[in-house]
Tab-separated table of N, CA, C and O in Angstrom:
chain	number	residue	atom	x	y	z
A	20	UNK	N	128.809	58.186	167.919
A	20	UNK	CA	127.962	58.908	167.136
A	20	UNK	C	127.679	58.028	165.890
A	20	UNK	O	126.539	57.946	165.331
A	21	UNK	N	128.769	57.479	165.216
A	21	UNK	CA	128.686	56.685	164.106
A	21	UNK	C	127.741	55.405	164.337
A	21	UNK	O	126.988	54.942	163.627
A	22	UNK	N	128.014	54.840	165.592
A	22	UNK	CA	127.184	53.605	165.941
A	22	UNK	C	125.677	53.996	165.924
A	22	UNK	O	124.900	53.267	165.510
A	23	UNK	N	125.357	55.072	166.480
A	23	UNK	CA	124.052	55.574	166.567
A	23	UNK	C	123.402	55.656	165.167
A	23	UNK	O	122.225	55.163	165.004
A	24	UNK	N	124.008	56.276	164.301
A	24	UNK	CA	123.594	56.500	162.968
A	24	UNK	C	123.349	55.179	162.275
A	24	UNK	O	122.338	54.944	161.527
A	25	UNK	N	124.373	54.235	162.397
A	25	UNK	CA	124.269	52.983	161.677
A	25	UNK	C	123.133	52.133	162.223
A	25	UNK	O	122.378	51.600	161.679
A	26	UNK	N	123.066	52.228	163.572
A	26	UNK	CA	121.869	51.528	164.259
A	26	UNK	C	120.546	51.954	163.732
A	26	UNK	O	119.676	51.251	163.509
A	27	UNK	N	120.335	53.392	163.620
A	27	UNK	CA	119.098	53.939	163.119
A	27	UNK	C	118.899	53.480	161.672
A	27	UNK	O	117.740	53.140	161.337
A	28	UNK	N	119.980	53.376	160.815
A	28	UNK	CA	119.747	52.996	159.454
A	28	UNK	C	119.290	51.580	159.347
A	28	UNK	O	118.414	51.188	158.635
A	29	UNK	N	119.845	50.764	160.132
A	29	UNK	CA	119.532	49.333	160.182
A	29	UNK	C	118.027	49.147	160.720
A	29	UNK	O	117.406	48.251	160.141
A	30	UNK	N	117.602	49.854	161.724
A	30	UNK	CA	116.306	49.695	162.210
A	30	UNK	C	115.330	50.159	161.082
A	30	UNK	O	114.302	49.515	160.711
A	31	UNK	N	115.601	51.249	160.404
A	31	UNK	CA	114.742	51.707	159.249
A	31	UNK	C	114.751	50.744	158.156
A	31	UNK	O	113.690	50.439	157.650
A	32	UNK	N	115.867	50.109	157.780
A	32	UNK	CA	115.866	49.090	156.815
A	32	UNK	C	115.030	47.846	157.155
A	32	UNK	O	114.208	47.216	156.368
A	33	UNK	N	115.254	47.493	158.383
A	33	UNK	CA	114.385	46.308	158.913
A	33	UNK	C	112.951	46.647	158.888
A	33	UNK	O	111.993	45.810	158.546
A	34	UNK	N	112.548	47.789	159.403
A	34	UNK	CA	111.181	48.225	159.372
A	34	UNK	C	110.514	48.208	158.008
A	34	UNK	O	109.493	47.876	157.719
A	35	UNK	N	111.298	48.814	157.008
A	35	UNK	CA	110.819	48.832	155.643
A	35	UNK	C	110.725	47.489	155.088
A	35	UNK	O	109.721	47.257	154.352
A	36	UNK	N	111.581	46.623	155.423
A	36	UNK	CA	111.530	45.274	154.805
A	36	UNK	C	110.294	44.612	155.236
A	36	UNK	O	109.659	43.856	154.581
A	37	UNK	N	110.098	44.711	156.612
A	37	UNK	CA	108.877	44.131	157.352
A	37	UNK	C	107.642	44.687	156.631
A	37	UNK	O	106.620	43.894	156.509
A	38	UNK	N	107.554	45.933	156.429
A	38	UNK	CA	106.403	46.560	155.879
A	38	UNK	C	106.012	45.891	154.589
A	38	UNK	O	104.968	45.577	154.251
A	39	UNK	N	107.059	45.876	153.553
A	39	UNK	CA	106.907	45.277	152.246
A	39	UNK	C	106.501	43.803	152.275
A	39	UNK	O	105.821	43.371	151.538
A	40	UNK	N	107.155	43.119	153.335
A	40	UNK	CA	106.795	41.818	153.480
A	40	UNK	C	105.422	41.463	153.780
A	40	UNK	O	104.641	40.751	153.178
A	41	UNK	N	104.939	42.083	154.792
A	41	UNK	CA	103.517	41.942	155.230
A	41	UNK	C	102.483	42.555	154.445
A	41	UNK	O	101.409	42.166	154.200
A	42	UNK	N	102.793	43.726	153.807
A	42	UNK	CA	101.863	44.494	152.939
A	42	UNK	C	101.763	43.793	151.536
A	42	UNK	O	100.757	43.759	150.861
A	43	UNK	N	102.991	43.168	151.123
A	43	UNK	CA	102.860	42.500	149.820
A	43	UNK	C	102.022	41.205	150.023
A	43	UNK	O	101.619	40.661	148.738
A	44	UNK	N	101.844	40.534	150.999
A	44	UNK	CA	100.963	39.409	151.090
A	44	UNK	C	99.477	39.633	150.919
A	44	UNK	O	98.805	38.670	150.577
A	45	UNK	N	99.145	40.793	151.016
A	45	UNK	CA	97.689	41.195	150.803
A	45	UNK	C	97.409	41.513	149.480
A	45	UNK	O	98.141	42.282	148.768
A	46	UNK	N	96.247	40.981	148.806
A	46	UNK	CA	96.010	41.173	147.468
A	46	UNK	C	95.314	42.499	147.286
A	46	UNK	O	94.558	42.860	148.278
A	47	UNK	N	95.609	43.148	146.205
A	47	UNK	CA	94.922	44.454	146.093
A	47	UNK	C	93.386	44.237	145.863
A	47	UNK	O	93.084	43.231	145.266
A	48	UNK	N	92.641	45.174	146.276
A	48	UNK	CA	91.175	45.095	146.238
A	48	UNK	C	90.856	45.104	144.553
A	48	UNK	O	91.293	46.011	143.927
A	49	UNK	N	89.967	44.146	144.210
A	49	UNK	CA	89.616	44.078	142.823
A	49	UNK	C	88.379	45.053	142.536
A	49	UNK	O	87.494	45.097	143.443
A	50	UNK	N	88.434	45.780	141.465
A	50	UNK	CA	87.185	46.661	141.143
A	50	UNK	C	86.028	45.858	140.904
A	50	UNK	O	86.212	44.772	140.313
A	51	UNK	N	84.966	46.417	141.366
A	51	UNK	CA	83.624	45.731	141.093
A	51	UNK	C	83.326	45.616	139.589
A	51	UNK	O	83.643	46.464	138.872
A	52	UNK	N	82.894	44.398	139.111
A	52	UNK	CA	82.539	44.253	137.784
A	52	UNK	C	81.450	45.133	137.310
A	52	UNK	O	80.413	45.180	138.137
A	53	UNK	N	81.375	45.591	136.134
A	53	UNK	CA	80.126	46.336	135.746
A	53	UNK	C	79.128	45.485	135.383
A	53	UNK	O	79.217	44.264	134.968
A	54	UNK	N	77.816	45.995	135.575
A	54	UNK	CA	76.684	45.169	135.392
A	54	UNK	C	76.560	44.932	133.979
A	54	UNK	O	76.683	45.809	133.219
A	55	UNK	N	76.172	43.756	133.547
A	55	UNK	CA	75.855	43.606	132.074
A	55	UNK	C	74.726	44.336	131.580
A	55	UNK	O	73.710	44.586	132.302
A	56	UNK	N	74.840	44.894	130.349
A	56	UNK	CA	73.719	45.628	129.716
A	56	UNK	C	72.502	44.680	129.629
A	56	UNK	O	72.647	43.600	129.177
A	57	UNK	N	71.282	45.202	129.704
A	57	UNK	CA	70.269	44.436	129.555
A	57	UNK	C	70.008	44.085	128.041
A	57	UNK	O	70.325	44.837	127.042
A	58	UNK	N	69.503	42.939	127.785
A	58	UNK	CA	69.279	42.350	126.454
A	58	UNK	C	68.183	43.115	125.717
A	58	UNK	O	67.147	43.689	126.235
A	59	UNK	N	68.351	43.446	124.447
A	59	UNK	CA	67.468	44.204	123.676
A	59	UNK	C	66.367	43.204	123.057
A	59	UNK	O	66.718	42.200	122.548
A	60	UNK	N	65.073	43.581	123.324
A	60	UNK	CA	64.107	42.677	122.882
A	60	UNK	C	63.764	42.680	121.397
A	60	UNK	O	63.361	41.764	120.799
A	61	UNK	N	63.879	43.885	120.831
A	61	UNK	CA	63.424	44.095	119.473
A	61	UNK	C	64.518	43.462	118.573
A	61	UNK	O	65.758	43.596	118.786
A	62	UNK	N	64.071	42.743	117.493
A	62	UNK	CA	64.971	42.194	116.553
A	62	UNK	C	65.627	43.090	115.666
A	62	UNK	O	66.766	42.705	115.122
A	63	UNK	N	65.120	44.223	115.343
A	63	UNK	CA	65.764	45.057	114.350
A	63	UNK	C	66.431	46.301	114.965
A	63	UNK	O	66.586	47.361	114.351
A	64	UNK	N	66.753	46.357	116.261
A	64	UNK	CA	67.269	47.432	116.879
A	64	UNK	C	68.778	47.538	116.741
A	64	UNK	O	69.460	46.444	116.625
A	65	UNK	N	69.279	48.733	116.716
A	65	UNK	CA	70.746	48.910	116.597
A	65	UNK	C	71.236	49.560	117.771
A	65	UNK	O	70.801	50.573	118.334
A	66	UNK	N	72.271	49.037	118.445
A	66	UNK	CA	72.850	49.478	119.626
A	66	UNK	C	74.279	49.878	119.332
A	66	UNK	O	75.043	49.022	118.739
A	67	UNK	N	74.761	51.048	119.632
A	67	UNK	CA	76.036	51.505	119.422
A	67	UNK	C	76.546	52.442	120.410
A	67	UNK	O	75.746	53.035	121.195
A	68	UNK	N	77.805	52.611	120.518
A	68	UNK	CA	78.508	53.645	121.350
A	68	UNK	C	79.251	54.493	120.631
A	68	UNK	O	79.749	54.230	119.451
A	69	UNK	N	79.320	55.708	121.014
A	69	UNK	CA	80.090	56.673	120.366
A	69	UNK	C	80.642	57.856	121.279
A	69	UNK	O	80.255	57.948	122.366
A	70	UNK	N	81.361	58.729	120.580
A	70	UNK	CA	81.894	59.921	121.323
A	70	UNK	C	81.700	61.152	120.418
A	70	UNK	O	81.794	61.043	119.280
A	71	UNK	N	81.125	62.142	121.068
A	71	UNK	CA	80.831	63.499	120.375
A	71	UNK	C	82.155	64.248	120.376
A	71	UNK	O	82.607	64.629	121.532
A	72	UNK	N	82.647	64.661	119.251
A	72	UNK	CA	83.781	65.583	119.206
A	72	UNK	C	83.610	66.736	118.282
A	72	UNK	O	82.752	66.529	117.418
A	73	UNK	N	84.009	67.815	118.619
A	73	UNK	CA	83.738	68.951	117.689
A	73	UNK	C	84.408	68.905	116.358
A	73	UNK	O	85.537	68.358	116.212
A	74	UNK	N	83.799	69.384	115.265
A	74	UNK	CA	84.278	69.388	113.940
A	74	UNK	C	85.382	70.379	113.754
A	74	UNK	O	86.449	70.202	113.129
A	75	UNK	N	85.199	71.615	114.444
A	75	UNK	CA	86.221	72.599	114.382
A	75	UNK	C	86.286	73.142	115.921
A	75	UNK	O	85.362	73.084	116.673
A	76	UNK	N	87.400	73.815	116.122
A	76	UNK	CA	87.650	74.561	117.366
A	76	UNK	C	88.432	75.800	117.202
A	76	UNK	O	89.113	75.746	116.108
A	77	UNK	N	88.510	76.646	118.164
A	77	UNK	CA	89.308	77.945	117.919
A	77	UNK	C	89.970	78.174	119.228
A	77	UNK	O	89.125	78.072	120.319
A	78	UNK	N	91.070	78.667	119.188
A	78	UNK	CA	91.809	79.113	120.494
A	78	UNK	C	91.531	80.664	120.396
A	78	UNK	O	91.963	81.374	119.463
A	79	UNK	N	90.948	81.186	121.496
A	79	UNK	CA	90.698	82.619	121.632
A	79	UNK	C	91.699	83.393	122.393
A	79	UNK	O	92.203	82.773	123.540
A	80	UNK	N	92.084	84.577	122.099
A	80	UNK	CA	93.021	85.311	122.882
A	80	UNK	C	92.582	86.740	122.778
A	80	UNK	O	92.211	87.250	121.661
A	81	UNK	N	92.641	87.583	123.780
A	81	UNK	CA	92.103	88.770	123.748
A	81	UNK	C	93.245	89.878	124.045
A	81	UNK	O	94.327	89.505	124.636
A	82	UNK	N	93.079	90.972	123.533
A	82	UNK	CA	94.095	92.087	123.754
A	82	UNK	C	94.323	92.536	125.079
A	82	UNK	O	95.509	92.880	125.591
A	83	UNK	N	93.282	92.594	125.894
A	83	UNK	CA	93.321	93.035	127.369
A	83	UNK	C	92.653	91.871	128.270
A	83	UNK	O	91.970	91.190	127.840
A	84	UNK	N	93.166	91.862	129.424
A	84	UNK	CA	92.689	90.989	130.361
A	84	UNK	C	91.885	91.629	131.403
A	84	UNK	O	91.853	92.817	131.551
A	85	UNK	N	91.341	90.859	132.215
A	85	UNK	CA	90.526	91.327	133.393
A	85	UNK	C	89.297	90.530	133.766
A	85	UNK	O	89.328	89.352	133.329
A	86	UNK	N	88.581	91.005	134.523
A	86	UNK	CA	87.421	90.223	135.063
A	86	UNK	C	86.090	90.949	135.026
A	86	UNK	O	86.151	92.249	134.838
A	87	UNK	N	85.005	90.250	134.717
A	87	UNK	CA	83.685	90.914	134.522
A	87	UNK	C	83.165	91.554	135.934
A	87	UNK	O	83.124	90.735	136.834
A	88	UNK	N	82.898	92.878	135.745
A	88	UNK	CA	82.507	93.507	137.020
A	88	UNK	C	81.028	93.458	137.116
A	88	UNK	O	80.472	93.474	138.148
A	89	UNK	N	80.197	93.483	135.940
A	89	UNK	CA	78.811	93.663	135.914
A	89	UNK	C	78.260	93.041	134.651
A	89	UNK	O	78.754	93.186	133.603
A	90	UNK	N	77.126	92.386	134.749
A	90	UNK	CA	76.402	91.700	133.630
A	90	UNK	C	75.169	92.439	133.524
A	90	UNK	O	74.362	92.484	134.477
A	91	UNK	N	74.970	93.138	132.374
A	91	UNK	CA	73.769	94.010	132.207
A	91	UNK	C	72.538	93.416	131.661
A	91	UNK	O	71.556	94.056	131.522
A	92	UNK	N	72.685	92.143	131.217
A	92	UNK	CA	71.486	91.523	130.644
A	92	UNK	C	71.251	90.091	131.306
A	92	UNK	O	72.165	89.613	131.974
A	93	UNK	N	70.131	89.576	131.233
A	93	UNK	CA	69.802	88.340	131.734
A	93	UNK	C	69.666	87.254	130.776
A	93	UNK	O	69.493	87.544	129.523
A	94	UNK	N	69.797	86.155	131.088
A	94	UNK	CA	69.527	84.940	130.168
A	94	UNK	C	68.219	84.972	129.550
A	94	UNK	O	67.180	85.196	130.187
A	95	UNK	N	68.132	84.844	128.215
A	95	UNK	CA	66.934	84.917	127.532
A	95	UNK	C	66.483	86.339	127.052
A	95	UNK	O	65.525	86.461	126.253
A	96	UNK	N	67.138	87.482	127.462
A	96	UNK	CA	66.778	88.765	127.010
A	96	UNK	C	67.168	88.957	125.541
A	96	UNK	O	68.114	88.408	125.054
A	97	UNK	N	66.206	89.657	124.987
A	97	UNK	CA	66.549	90.077	123.565
A	97	UNK	C	67.418	91.419	123.568
A	97	UNK	O	67.207	92.325	124.304
A	98	UNK	N	68.427	91.385	122.734
A	98	UNK	CA	69.426	92.568	122.689
A	98	UNK	C	69.492	93.054	121.355
A	98	UNK	O	69.298	92.417	120.389
A	99	UNK	N	69.746	94.399	121.218
A	99	UNK	CA	69.913	94.995	119.989
A	99	UNK	C	71.404	95.265	119.613
A	99	UNK	O	72.200	95.163	120.601
A	100	UNK	N	71.698	95.391	118.482
A	100	UNK	CA	73.122	95.677	118.082
A	100	UNK	C	73.643	96.816	118.699
A	100	UNK	O	72.914	97.959	118.683
A	101	UNK	N	74.840	96.868	119.282
A	101	UNK	CA	75.345	98.016	119.963
A	101	UNK	C	75.098	98.199	121.434
A	101	UNK	O	75.736	98.903	122.070
A	102	UNK	N	74.176	97.372	121.938
A	102	UNK	CA	73.805	97.374	123.344
A	102	UNK	C	74.987	96.779	124.128
A	102	UNK	O	75.598	95.788	123.836
A	103	UNK	N	75.230	97.462	125.288
A	103	UNK	CA	76.249	96.801	126.232
A	103	UNK	C	75.760	95.583	126.916
A	103	UNK	O	74.587	95.597	127.403
A	104	UNK	N	76.450	94.500	127.011
A	104	UNK	CA	76.075	93.521	127.628
A	104	UNK	C	76.543	93.410	129.126
A	104	UNK	O	76.042	92.621	129.930
């Protein structure tokens, strides 16, 4: 029984070593280079990149949980104060 287990371990180690040997020789695929941006023809143009981030944010928590069973208004409807939505 010991010889069988040792034999299986040796076979697994040899198989793993062979996999890393043959897989390691292949180079990883290089990602495609991004296309260069077209040149701006106007001499007084300003080109910039940016990110929009909120000036303020709030974490909301409610006293009760649940799911919305029915929506009583449609997008664009005018509503009055006190009307159920």
